[in-house]
Each structure stands twice: as C-alpha cells, then as structure tokens.
PDB file of N, CA and C in Angstrom:
ATOM      1  N   UNK A 322     238.428 -82.225 166.549  1.00 78.00           N
ATOM      2  CA  UNK A 322     238.921 -82.855 167.810  1.00 78.00           C
ATOM      3  C   UNK A 322     238.615 -82.531 169.035  1.00 78.00           C
ATOM      4  N   UNK A 323     237.939 -83.068 170.256  1.00 86.00           N
ATOM      5  CA  UNK A 323     237.669 -82.602 171.423  1.00 86.00           C
ATOM      6  C   UNK A 323     238.592 -83.627 172.314  1.00 86.00           C
ATOM      7  N   UNK A 324     239.339 -82.755 172.954  1.00 82.00           N
ATOM      8  CA  UNK A 324     240.316 -83.448 174.226  1.00 82.00           C
ATOM      9  C   UNK A 324     239.627 -83.659 175.187  1.00 82.00           C
ATOM     10  N   UNK A 325     239.626 -84.893 175.688  1.00 88.00           N
ATOM     11  CA  UNK A 325     238.922 -85.218 176.907  1.00 88.00           C
ATOM     12  C   UNK A 325     239.757 -84.380 178.469  1.00 88.00           C
ATOM     13  N   UNK A 326     239.188 -83.665 179.103  1.00 91.00           N
ATOM     14  CA  UNK A 326     239.767 -82.938 180.214  1.00 91.00           C
ATOM     15  C   UNK A 326     240.638 -83.800 181.163  1.00 91.00           C
ATOM     16  N   UNK A 327     241.813 -83.160 181.540  1.00 91.00           N
ATOM     17  CA  UNK A 327     242.653 -84.165 182.347  1.00 91.00           C
ATOM     18  C   UNK A 327     242.282 -84.450 183.580  1.00 91.00           C
ATOM     19  N   UNK A 328     242.569 -85.418 184.254  1.00 92.00           N
ATOM     20  CA  UNK A 328     242.146 -85.755 185.558  1.00 92.00           C
ATOM     21  C   UNK A 328     243.261 -84.974 186.340  1.00 92.00           C
ATOM     22  N   UNK A 329     242.549 -84.726 187.786  1.00 92.00           N
ATOM     23  CA  UNK A 329     243.781 -84.041 188.788  1.00 92.00           C
ATOM     24  C   UNK A 329     244.841 -85.055 188.994  1.00 92.00           C
ATOM     25  N   UNK A 330     244.806 -86.111 188.543  1.00 92.00           N
ATOM     26  CA  UNK A 330     246.139 -87.423 189.108  1.00 92.00           C
ATOM     27  C   UNK A 330     247.118 -86.863 187.726  1.00 92.00           C
ATOM     28  N   UNK A 331     246.440 -86.749 186.633  1.00 92.00           N
ATOM     29  CA  UNK A 331     247.068 -86.225 185.444  1.00 92.00           C
ATOM     30  C   UNK A 331     247.921 -84.974 185.551  1.00 92.00           C
ATOM     31  N   UNK A 332     247.242 -84.085 186.091  1.00 93.00           N
ATOM     32  CA  UNK A 332     247.432 -82.789 185.975  1.00 93.00           C
ATOM     33  C   UNK A 332     248.776 -82.643 186.975  1.00 93.00           C
ATOM     34  N   UNK A 333     248.715 -83.463 188.238  1.00 94.00           N
ATOM     35  CA  UNK A 333     249.781 -83.724 188.900  1.00 94.00           C
ATOM     36  C   UNK A 333     250.881 -84.055 188.504  1.00 94.00           C
ATOM     37  N   UNK A 334     250.843 -85.441 187.539  1.00 95.00           N
ATOM     38  CA  UNK A 334     252.078 -85.736 187.109  1.00 95.00           C
ATOM     39  C   UNK A 334     252.731 -85.093 186.203  1.00 95.00           C
ATOM     40  N   UNK A 335     251.839 -84.169 185.409  1.00 95.00           N
ATOM     41  CA  UNK A 335     252.450 -83.036 184.554  1.00 95.00           C
ATOM     42  C   UNK A 335     253.297 -81.947 185.368  1.00 95.00           C
ATOM     43  N   UNK A 336     252.783 -81.637 186.839  1.00 95.00           N
ATOM     44  CA  UNK A 336     253.489 -80.487 187.581  1.00 95.00           C
ATOM     45  C   UNK A 336     254.967 -81.451 188.094  1.00 95.00           C
ATOM     46  N   UNK A 337     254.721 -82.579 188.659  1.00 96.00           N
ATOM     47  CA  UNK A 337     255.863 -83.312 189.240  1.00 96.00           C
ATOM     48  C   UNK A 337     257.103 -83.574 187.949  1.00 96.00           C
ATOM     49  N   UNK A 338     256.408 -83.765 186.782  1.00 97.00           N
ATOM     50  CA  UNK A 338     257.616 -83.655 185.398  1.00 97.00           C
ATOM     51  C   UNK A 338     258.164 -82.803 185.236  1.00 97.00           C
ATOM     52  N   UNK A 339     257.314 -81.487 185.491  1.00 97.00           N
ATOM     53  CA  UNK A 339     257.867 -80.139 185.140  1.00 97.00           C
ATOM     54  C   UNK A 339     259.086 -80.032 186.367  1.00 97.00           C
ATOM     55  N   UNK A 340     258.715 -80.054 187.388  1.00 96.00           N
ATOM     56  CA  UNK A 340     259.685 -79.901 188.488  1.00 96.00           C
ATOM     57  C   UNK A 340     260.859 -80.647 188.593  1.00 96.00           C
ATOM     58  N   UNK A 341     260.664 -82.054 188.085  1.00 97.00           N
ATOM     59  CA  UNK A 341     261.577 -82.831 187.733  1.00 97.00           C
ATOM     60  C   UNK A 341     262.791 -82.099 186.942  1.00 97.00           C
ATOM     61  N   UNK A 342     262.376 -82.163 185.952  1.00 97.00           N
ATOM     62  CA  UNK A 342     263.030 -81.474 184.601  1.00 97.00           C
ATOM     63  C   UNK A 342     263.648 -80.090 184.929  1.00 97.00           C
ATOM     64  N   UNK A 343     263.030 -79.234 185.598  1.00 97.00           N
ATOM     65  CA  UNK A 343     263.582 -77.862 186.297  1.00 97.00           C
ATOM     66  C   UNK A 343     264.970 -78.532 187.046  1.00 97.00           C
ATOM     67  N   UNK A 344     264.572 -78.919 188.038  1.00 97.00           N
ATOM     68  CA  UNK A 344     265.695 -79.673 189.045  1.00 97.00           C
ATOM     69  C   UNK A 344     266.808 -80.096 188.376  1.00 97.00           C
ATOM     70  N   UNK A 345     266.855 -80.965 187.419  1.00 97.00           N
ATOM     71  CA  UNK A 345     267.794 -81.705 186.606  1.00 97.00           C
ATOM     72  C   UNK A 345     268.598 -80.774 185.589  1.00 97.00           C
ATOM     73  N   UNK A 346     267.740 -79.770 185.202  1.00 96.00           N
ATOM     74  CA  UNK A 346     268.340 -78.484 184.277  1.00 96.00           C
ATOM     75  C   UNK A 346     269.322 -78.010 185.077  1.00 96.00           C
ATOM     76  N   UNK A 347     269.006 -77.762 186.432  1.00 96.00           N
ATOM     77  CA  UNK A 347     269.827 -76.758 187.399  1.00 96.00           C
ATOM     78  C   UNK A 347     270.225 -75.657 186.997  1.00 96.00           C
ATOM     79  N   UNK A 348     271.394 -75.157 186.388  1.00 96.00           N
ATOM     80  CA  UNK A 348     271.851 -73.897 186.184  1.00 96.00           C
ATOM     81  C   UNK A 348     271.955 -73.497 184.968  1.00 96.00           C
ATOM     82  N   UNK A 349     271.982 -74.660 183.968  1.00 97.00           N
ATOM     83  CA  UNK A 349     272.005 -74.448 182.652  1.00 97.00           C
ATOM     84  C   UNK A 349     270.642 -73.701 182.061  1.00 97.00           C
ATOM     85  N   UNK A 350     270.781 -72.933 180.950  1.00 97.00           N
ATOM     86  CA  UNK A 350     269.695 -72.228 180.348  1.00 97.00           C
ATOM     87  C   UNK A 350     269.016 -72.938 179.663  1.00 97.00           C
ATOM     88  N   UNK A 351     267.514 -72.311 180.029  1.00 96.00           N
ATOM     89  CA  UNK A 351     266.355 -73.171 179.426  1.00 96.00           C
ATOM     90  C   UNK A 351     266.722 -73.467 177.763  1.00 96.00           C
ATOM     91  N   UNK A 352     267.069 -72.091 177.088  1.00 97.00           N
ATOM     92  CA  UNK A 352     267.309 -72.080 175.690  1.00 97.00           C
ATOM     93  C   UNK A 352     268.524 -73.247 175.311  1.00 97.00           C
ATOM     94  N   UNK A 353     269.335 -73.610 176.160  1.00 97.00           N
ATOM     95  CA  UNK A 353     270.573 -74.630 175.954  1.00 97.00           C
ATOM     96  C   UNK A 353     269.945 -76.051 175.861  1.00 97.00           C
ATOM     97  N   UNK A 354     269.059 -76.255 177.075  1.00 98.00           N
ATOM     98  CA  UNK A 354     268.740 -77.448 177.195  1.00 98.00           C
ATOM     99  C   UNK A 354     267.773 -77.737 175.951  1.00 98.00           C
ATOM    100  N   UNK A 355     266.775 -76.746 175.879  1.00 98.00           N
ATOM    101  CA  UNK A 355     265.944 -77.159 174.606  1.00 98.00           C
ATOM    102  C   UNK A 355     266.589 -77.394 173.451  1.00 98.00           C
ATOM    103  N   UNK A 356     267.448 -76.675 172.987  1.00 98.00           N
ATOM    104  CA  UNK A 356     268.029 -76.789 171.916  1.00 98.00           C
ATOM    105  C   UNK A 356     268.676 -78.045 171.646  1.00 98.00           C
ATOM    106  N   UNK A 357     269.635 -78.603 172.727  1.00 98.00           N
ATOM    107  CA  UNK A 357     270.166 -80.017 172.791  1.00 98.00           C
ATOM    108  C   UNK A 357     269.095 -81.011 172.691  1.00 98.00           C
ATOM    109  N   UNK A 358     267.962 -80.889 173.321  1.00 98.00           N
ATOM    110  CA  UNK A 358     266.690 -81.679 173.020  1.00 98.00           C
ATOM    111  C   UNK A 358     266.201 -81.863 171.603  1.00 98.00           C
ATOM    112  N   UNK A 359     266.526 -80.842 170.963  1.00 97.00           N
ATOM    113  CA  UNK A 359     265.522 -80.659 169.857  1.00 97.00           C
ATOM    114  C   UNK A 359     264.020 -80.061 169.934  1.00 97.00           C
ATOM    115  N   UNK A 360     264.369 -79.315 171.113  1.00 97.00           N
ATOM    116  CA  UNK A 360     262.889 -78.569 171.340  1.00 97.00           C
ATOM    117  C   UNK A 360     263.132 -77.205 171.259  1.00 97.00           C
ATOM    118  N   UNK A 361     261.890 -76.346 171.399  1.00 97.00           N
ATOM    119  CA  UNK A 361     261.983 -74.946 171.526  1.00 97.00           C
ATOM    120  C   UNK A 361     261.960 -74.621 172.885  1.00 97.00           C
ATOM    121  N   UNK A 362     262.508 -73.575 172.974  1.00 97.00           N
ATOM    122  CA  UNK A 362     262.609 -73.150 174.542  1.00 97.00           C
ATOM    123  C   UNK A 362     261.169 -72.826 175.052  1.00 97.00           C
ATOM    124  N   UNK A 363     260.206 -72.461 174.388  1.00 97.00           N
ATOM    125  CA  UNK A 363     258.744 -72.457 174.821  1.00 97.00           C
ATOM    126  C   UNK A 363     258.276 -73.652 175.418  1.00 97.00           C
ATOM    127  N   UNK A 364     258.317 -74.723 174.236  1.00 97.00           N
ATOM    128  CA  UNK A 364     257.988 -76.000 174.668  1.00 97.00           C
ATOM    129  C   UNK A 364     258.481 -76.419 175.951  1.00 97.00           C
ATOM    130  N   UNK A 365     259.517 -76.188 176.263  1.00 98.00           N
ATOM    131  CA  UNK A 365     260.364 -76.788 177.564  1.00 98.00           C
ATOM    132  C   UNK A 365     259.362 -75.889 178.476  1.00 98.00           C
ATOM    133  N   UNK A 366     259.561 -74.490 178.209  1.00 97.00           N
ATOM    134  CA  UNK A 366     259.134 -73.676 179.375  1.00 97.00           C
ATOM    135  C   UNK A 366     257.494 -74.170 179.796  1.00 97.00           C
ATOM    136  N   UNK A 367     256.669 -74.788 178.473  1.00 97.00           N
ATOM    137  CA  UNK A 367     255.502 -75.153 179.282  1.00 97.00           C
ATOM    138  C   UNK A 367     255.251 -76.308 179.885  1.00 97.00           C
ATOM    139  N   UNK A 368     256.396 -77.199 179.386  1.00 97.00           N
ATOM    140  CA  UNK A 368     256.430 -78.688 180.035  1.00 97.00           C
ATOM    141  C   UNK A 368     256.975 -78.052 181.627  1.00 97.00           C
ATOM    142  N   UNK A 369     257.707 -77.505 181.763  1.00 97.00           N
ATOM    143  CA  UNK A 369     258.529 -77.207 183.101  1.00 97.00           C
ATOM    144  C   UNK A 369     257.336 -76.439 184.159  1.00 97.00           C
ATOM    145  N   UNK A 370     256.465 -75.745 183.734  1.00 95.00           N
ATOM    146  CA  UNK A 370     255.436 -75.040 184.409  1.00 95.00           C
ATOM    147  C   UNK A 370     254.237 -75.507 184.548  1.00 95.00           C
ATOM    148  N   UNK A 371     254.072 -76.611 184.084  1.00 91.00           N
ATOM    149  CA  UNK A 371     252.871 -77.939 184.109  1.00 91.00           C
ATOM    150  C   UNK A 371     251.757 -77.296 183.094  1.00 91.00           C
ATOM    151  N   UNK A 372     252.116 -76.409 181.911  1.00 92.00           N
ATOM    152  CA  UNK A 372     250.981 -75.996 181.057  1.00 92.00           C
ATOM    153  C   UNK A 372     250.846 -76.813 179.948  1.00 92.00           C
ATOM    154  N   UNK A 373     251.970 -77.625 179.902  1.00 93.00           N
ATOM    155  CA  UNK A 373     251.821 -78.704 178.669  1.00 93.00           C
ATOM    156  C   UNK A 373     252.208 -80.089 179.502  1.00 93.00           C
ATOM    157  N   UNK A 374     250.985 -80.650 180.495  1.00 90.00           N
ATOM    158  CA  UNK A 374     251.056 -81.713 181.148  1.00 90.00           C
ATOM    159  C   UNK A 374     251.308 -83.193 180.688  1.00 90.00           C
ATOM    160  N   UNK A 375     251.111 -83.301 179.499  1.00 93.00           N
ATOM    161  CA  UNK A 375     251.162 -84.392 179.058  1.00 93.00           C
ATOM    162  C   UNK A 375     251.925 -84.631 177.394  1.00 93.00           C
ATOM    163  N   UNK A 376     253.264 -84.153 177.482  1.00 96.00           N
ATOM    164  CA  UNK A 376     254.176 -83.963 176.512  1.00 96.00           C
ATOM    165  C   UNK A 376     254.185 -85.543 175.723  1.00 96.00           C
ATOM    166  N   UNK A 377     254.557 -85.353 174.441  1.00 96.00           N
ATOM    167  CA  UNK A 377     254.855 -86.755 173.888  1.00 96.00           C
ATOM    168  C   UNK A 377     256.055 -87.430 174.553  1.00 96.00           C
ATOM    169  N   UNK A 378     256.175 -88.659 174.332  1.00 96.00           N
ATOM    170  CA  UNK A 378     257.202 -89.969 174.752  1.00 96.00           C
ATOM    171  C   UNK A 378     258.320 -89.297 174.352  1.00 96.00           C
ATOM    172  N   UNK A 379     258.369 -89.187 172.655  1.00 97.00           N
ATOM    173  CA  UNK A 379     259.975 -88.800 172.314  1.00 97.00           C
ATOM    174  C   UNK A 379     260.216 -87.350 172.810  1.00 97.00           C
ATOM    175  N   UNK A 380     259.517 -86.509 173.182  1.00 97.00           N
ATOM    176  CA  UNK A 380     259.763 -85.268 173.961  1.00 97.00           C
ATOM    177  C   UNK A 380     260.279 -85.521 175.373  1.00 97.00           C
ATOM    178  N   UNK A 381     259.723 -86.210 175.999  1.00 97.00           N
ATOM    179  CA  UNK A 381     260.293 -86.531 177.095  1.00 97.00           C
ATOM    180  C   UNK A 381     261.552 -87.459 177.319  1.00 97.00           C
ATOM    181  N   UNK A 382     261.580 -88.359 176.148  1.00 97.00           N
ATOM    182  CA  UNK A 382     262.764 -88.961 176.376  1.00 97.00           C
ATOM    183  C   UNK A 382     264.069 -88.268 176.113  1.00 97.00           C
ATOM    184  N   UNK A 383     263.785 -87.264 174.953  1.00 98.00           N
ATOM    185  CA  UNK A 383     264.973 -86.314 174.333  1.00 98.00           C
ATOM    186  C   UNK A 383     265.463 -85.555 175.689  1.00 98.00           C
ATOM    187  N   UNK A 384     264.542 -85.173 176.390  1.00 98.00           N
ATOM    188  CA  UNK A 384     264.902 -84.465 177.547  1.00 98.00           C
ATOM    189  C   UNK A 384     265.440 -85.194 178.485  1.00 98.00           C
ATOM    190  N   UNK A 385     265.095 -86.323 178.809  1.00 98.00           N
ATOM    191  CA  UNK A 385     265.818 -87.218 179.763  1.00 98.00           C
ATOM    192  C   UNK A 385     267.424 -87.165 179.409  1.00 98.00           C
ATOM    193  N   UNK A 386     267.535 -87.675 178.246  1.00 97.00           N
ATOM    194  CA  UNK A 386     268.502 -87.748 177.425  1.00 97.00           C
ATOM    195  C   UNK A 386     269.549 -86.657 177.782  1.00 97.00           C
ATOM    196  N   UNK A 387     269.247 -85.342 177.549  1.00 98.00           N
ATOM    197  CA  UNK A 387     269.677 -84.240 177.500  1.00 98.00           C
ATOM    198  C   UNK A 387     270.545 -84.163 178.803  1.00 98.00           C
ATOM    199  N   UNK A 388     269.660 -84.293 180.046  1.00 97.00           N
ATOM    200  CA  UNK A 388     269.541 -83.973 181.113  1.00 97.00           C
ATOM    201  C   UNK A 388     270.184 -85.201 181.959  1.00 97.00           C
ATOM    202  N   UNK A 389     270.833 -86.291 181.443  1.00 97.00           N
ATOM    203  CA  UNK A 389     271.353 -87.132 181.958  1.00 97.00           C
ATOM    204  C   UNK A 389     270.520 -88.391 183.054  1.00 97.00           C
ATOM    205  N   UNK A 390     269.030 -88.306 182.733  1.00 97.00           N
ATOM    206  CA  UNK A 390     267.912 -88.865 183.485  1.00 97.00           C
ATOM    207  C   UNK A 390     267.661 -90.144 182.725  1.00 97.00           C
ATOM    208  N   UNK A 391     267.390 -91.101 183.370  1.00 97.00           N
ATOM    209  CA  UNK A 391     266.555 -92.482 182.843  1.00 97.00           C
ATOM    210  C   UNK A 391     265.373 -92.338 182.692  1.00 97.00           C
ATOM    211  N   UNK A 392     264.689 -93.002 181.947  1.00 96.00           N
ATOM    212  CA  UNK A 392     263.325 -92.787 181.632  1.00 96.00           C
ATOM    213  C   UNK A 392     262.725 -93.512 182.745  1.00 96.00           C
ATOM    214  N   UNK A 393     263.322 -94.711 183.462  1.00 96.00           N
ATOM    215  CA  UNK A 393     262.835 -95.076 184.515  1.00 96.00           C
ATOM    216  C   UNK A 393     262.799 -93.872 185.442  1.00 96.00           C
ATOM    217  N   UNK A 394     263.892 -93.327 185.965  1.00 95.00           N
ATOM    218  CA  UNK A 394     263.952 -92.291 186.961  1.00 95.00           C
ATOM    219  C   UNK A 394     262.789 -91.183 186.795  1.00 95.00           C
ATOM    220  N   UNK A 395     262.391 -90.946 185.316  1.00 96.00           N
ATOM    221  CA  UNK A 395     261.450 -90.162 184.982  1.00 96.00           C
ATOM    222  C   UNK A 395     260.033 -90.539 185.395  1.00 96.00           C
ATOM    223  N   UNK A 396     259.732 -91.773 184.959  1.00 94.00           N
ATOM    224  CA  UNK A 396     258.563 -92.498 185.170  1.00 94.00           C
ATOM    225  C   UNK A 396     258.377 -92.440 186.870  1.00 94.00           C
ATOM    226  N   UNK A 397     259.546 -93.100 187.543  1.00 94.00           N
ATOM    227  CA  UNK A 397     259.088 -93.020 189.074  1.00 94.00           C
ATOM    228  C   UNK A 397     258.910 -91.834 189.719  1.00 94.00           C
ATOM    229  N   UNK A 398     259.800 -90.640 189.590  1.00 94.00           N
ATOM    230  CA  UNK A 398     259.854 -89.713 190.395  1.00 94.00           C
ATOM    231  C   UNK A 398     258.614 -88.675 189.690  1.00 94.00           C
ATOM    232  N   UNK A 399     258.330 -88.850 188.741  1.00 94.00           N
ATOM    233  CA  UNK A 399     256.848 -87.982 188.121  1.00 94.00           C
ATOM    234  C   UNK A 399     255.649 -88.471 188.434  1.00 94.00           C
ATOM    235  N   UNK A 400     255.599 -89.675 188.832  1.00 93.00           N
ATOM    236  CA  UNK A 400     254.137 -90.213 189.101  1.00 93.00           C
ATOM    237  C   UNK A 400     253.848 -89.949 190.310  1.00 93.00           C
ATOM    238  N   UNK A 401     252.678 -89.592 190.624  1.00 92.00           N
ATOM    239  CA  UNK A 401     252.261 -89.481 192.091  1.00 92.00           C
ATOM    240  C   UNK A 401     251.973 -90.895 192.495  1.00 92.00           C
ATOM    241  N   UNK A 402     252.209 -90.777 193.928  1.00 86.00           N
ATOM    242  CA  UNK A 402     251.902 -91.884 194.770  1.00 86.00           C
ATOM    243  C   UNK A 402     250.562 -92.639 194.461  1.00 86.00           C
ATOM    244  N   UNK A 403     249.595 -91.975 194.711  1.00 78.00           N
ATOM    245  CA  UNK A 403     248.263 -92.539 194.435  1.00 78.00           C
ATOM    246  C   UNK A 403     247.801 -92.650 193.146  1.00 78.00           C
ATOM    247  N   UNK A 404     247.669 -93.856 192.825  1.00 73.00           N
ATOM    248  CA  UNK A 404     247.194 -94.648 191.628  1.00 73.00           C
ATOM    249  C   UNK A 404     245.941 -93.588 190.931  1.00 73.00           C
ATOM    250  N   UNK A 405     245.801 -93.595 189.583  1.00 71.00           N
ATOM    251  CA  UNK A 405     245.109 -92.945 188.619  1.00 71.00           C
ATOM    252  C   UNK A 405     243.338 -93.666 189.259  1.00 71.00           C
ATOM    253  N   UNK A 406     242.532 -92.779 188.863  1.00 65.00           N
ATOM    254  CA  UNK A 406     241.116 -93.185 188.947  1.00 65.00           C
ATOM    255  C   UNK A 406     240.945 -94.516 187.954  1.00 65.00           C
ATOM    256  N   UNK A 407     240.452 -95.385 188.336  1.00 66.00           N
ATOM    257  CA  UNK A 407     240.295 -96.659 187.031  1.00 66.00           C
ATOM    258  C   UNK A 407     239.156 -96.574 186.337  1.00 66.00           C
ATOM    259  N   UNK A 408     237.943 -95.596 186.616  1.00 56.00           N
ATOM    260  CA  UNK A 408     236.961 -95.664 185.756  1.00 56.00           C
ATOM    261  C   UNK A 408     236.862 -94.720 185.077  1.00 56.00           C
ATOM    262  N   UNK A 409     237.870 -93.820 184.553  1.00 52.00           N
ATOM    263  CA  UNK A 409     237.951 -92.654 183.685  1.00 52.00           C
ATOM    264  C   UNK A 409     237.254 -92.859 182.320  1.00 52.00           C
ATOM    265  N   UNK A 410     236.454 -92.147 182.338  1.00 50.00           N
ATOM    266  CA  UNK A 410     235.418 -92.169 181.126  1.00 50.00           C
ATOM    267  C   UNK A 410     236.472 -91.846 179.823  1.00 50.00           C
ATOM    268  N   UNK A 411     236.138 -92.121 178.661  1.00 49.00           N
ATOM    269  CA  UNK A 411     236.686 -92.285 177.649  1.00 49.00           C
ATOM    270  C   UNK A 411     235.739 -91.459 176.732  1.00 49.00           C
ATOM    271  N   UNK A 412     236.180 -90.422 175.700  1.00 46.00           N
ATOM    272  CA  UNK A 412     235.583 -89.886 174.758  1.00 46.00           C
ATOM    273  C   UNK A 412     234.852 -90.743 173.870  1.00 46.00           C
ATOM    274  N   UNK A 413     233.962 -90.485 173.427  1.00 47.00           N
ATOM    275  CA  UNK A 413     233.328 -91.516 172.501  1.00 47.00           C
ATOM    276  C   UNK A 413     233.944 -92.029 171.190  1.00 47.00           C
ATOM    277  N   UNK A 414     234.806 -90.870 170.757  1.00 45.00           N
ATOM    278  CA  UNK A 414     235.490 -90.887 169.509  1.00 45.00           C
ATOM    279  C   UNK A 414     237.010 -91.403 169.827  1.00 45.00           C
ATOM    280  N   UNK A 415     237.266 -91.930 170.951  1.00 47.00           N
ATOM    281  CA  UNK A 415     238.780 -92.616 171.115  1.00 47.00           C
ATOM    282  C   UNK A 415     238.152 -93.781 171.622  1.00 47.00           C
ATOM    283  N   UNK A 416     236.907 -94.395 171.678  1.00 45.00           N
ATOM    284  CA  UNK A 416     236.751 -95.876 172.399  1.00 45.00           C
ATOM    285  C   UNK A 416     237.144 -96.766 170.934  1.00 45.00           C
ATOM    286  N   UNK A 417     237.260 -97.580 171.310  1.00 45.00           N
ATOM    287  CA  UNK A 417     237.591 -98.853 170.421  1.00 45.00           C
ATOM    288  C   UNK A 417     236.363 -98.706 169.057  1.00 45.00           C
ATOM    289  N   UNK A 418     236.738 -99.112 167.841  1.00 45.00           N
ATOM    290  CA  UNK A 418     235.820 -99.170 167.212  1.00 45.00           C
ATOM    291  C   UNK A 418     235.426 -97.533 166.590  1.00 45.00           C
ATOM    292  N   UNK A 419     236.502 -96.848 166.463  1.00 45.00           N
ATOM    293  CA  UNK A 419     236.387 -95.371 166.007  1.00 45.00           C
ATOM    294  C   UNK A 419     235.358 -94.371 165.993  1.00 45.00           C
ATOM    295  N   UNK A 420     234.804 -93.818 165.202  1.00 42.00           N
ATOM    296  CA  UNK A 420     233.538 -93.168 165.762  1.00 42.00           C
ATOM    297  C   UNK A 420     232.127 -93.594 166.031  1.00 42.00           C
ATOM    298  N   UNK A 421     232.087 -95.025 165.750  1.00 44.00           N
ATOM    299  CA  UNK A 421     230.925 -95.472 166.239  1.00 44.00           C
ATOM    300  C   UNK A 421     230.093 -95.625 164.979  1.00 44.00           C
ATOM    301  N   UNK A 422     228.890 -95.841 165.172  1.00 42.00           N
ATOM    302  CA  UNK A 422     228.166 -96.401 163.481  1.00 42.00           C
ATOM    303  C   UNK A 422     227.552 -95.220 163.279  1.00 42.00           C
ATOM    304  N   UNK A 423     226.927 -94.786 161.693  1.00 33.00           N
ATOM    305  CA  UNK A 423     226.732 -93.821 160.987  1.00 33.00           C
ATOM    306  C   UNK A 423     225.457 -94.215 160.346  1.00 33.00           C
TER     307      UNK A 423
END
C-alpha cells in the first residue's frame, strides 16, 4: 500500500499535537504517561516529536484522557489556524469504489 504524502498543513497539525502533549505531560516521565495510556514510550516519543503526525483516534483519545485533556481541547489547540487545502488529491486506491476497474 502506498501512503499519500502528508500536506504541510497535516505536518503542522502533527507538530502542534506533539507540542500540546509534551506541555500537558509536564514533569511526568514519558514512560509513565505512555504506560497509563496503553502505548509504548517509543510511540509517544514519535507523536511528541512529530515523527508520527497522524496517530490513530483511539491513541489520541487515550493520551488525552491520561493527560486530563478533553478531545475538544486537543482538536482546537492542535489544529493550525489556516484551513487545509480543499483540492487535496486522493490516491487512486483510496477513492470511492476501491481499486477501480480491472
């Protein structure tokens, strides 16, 4: 499976999410927070540094709960002010209808 490259807006959103989580974690250790959220410390490290800019919803929800953040706060604070481009091209296999005609 080929993954569509992230847009600059998506990369910025991932960086903002990482910064928000680092700030909310405060003095707590990465290992402690990751374990409480049911993740590995390496996964949390990748999210916090922006190397995993699009974590799964349930990963974000677990981290938000562990850190005492609401999902509304996360959505507002991690979303860049500028809206994403509207004409983002989708990968042909991800368009409606599956893989197309064969």
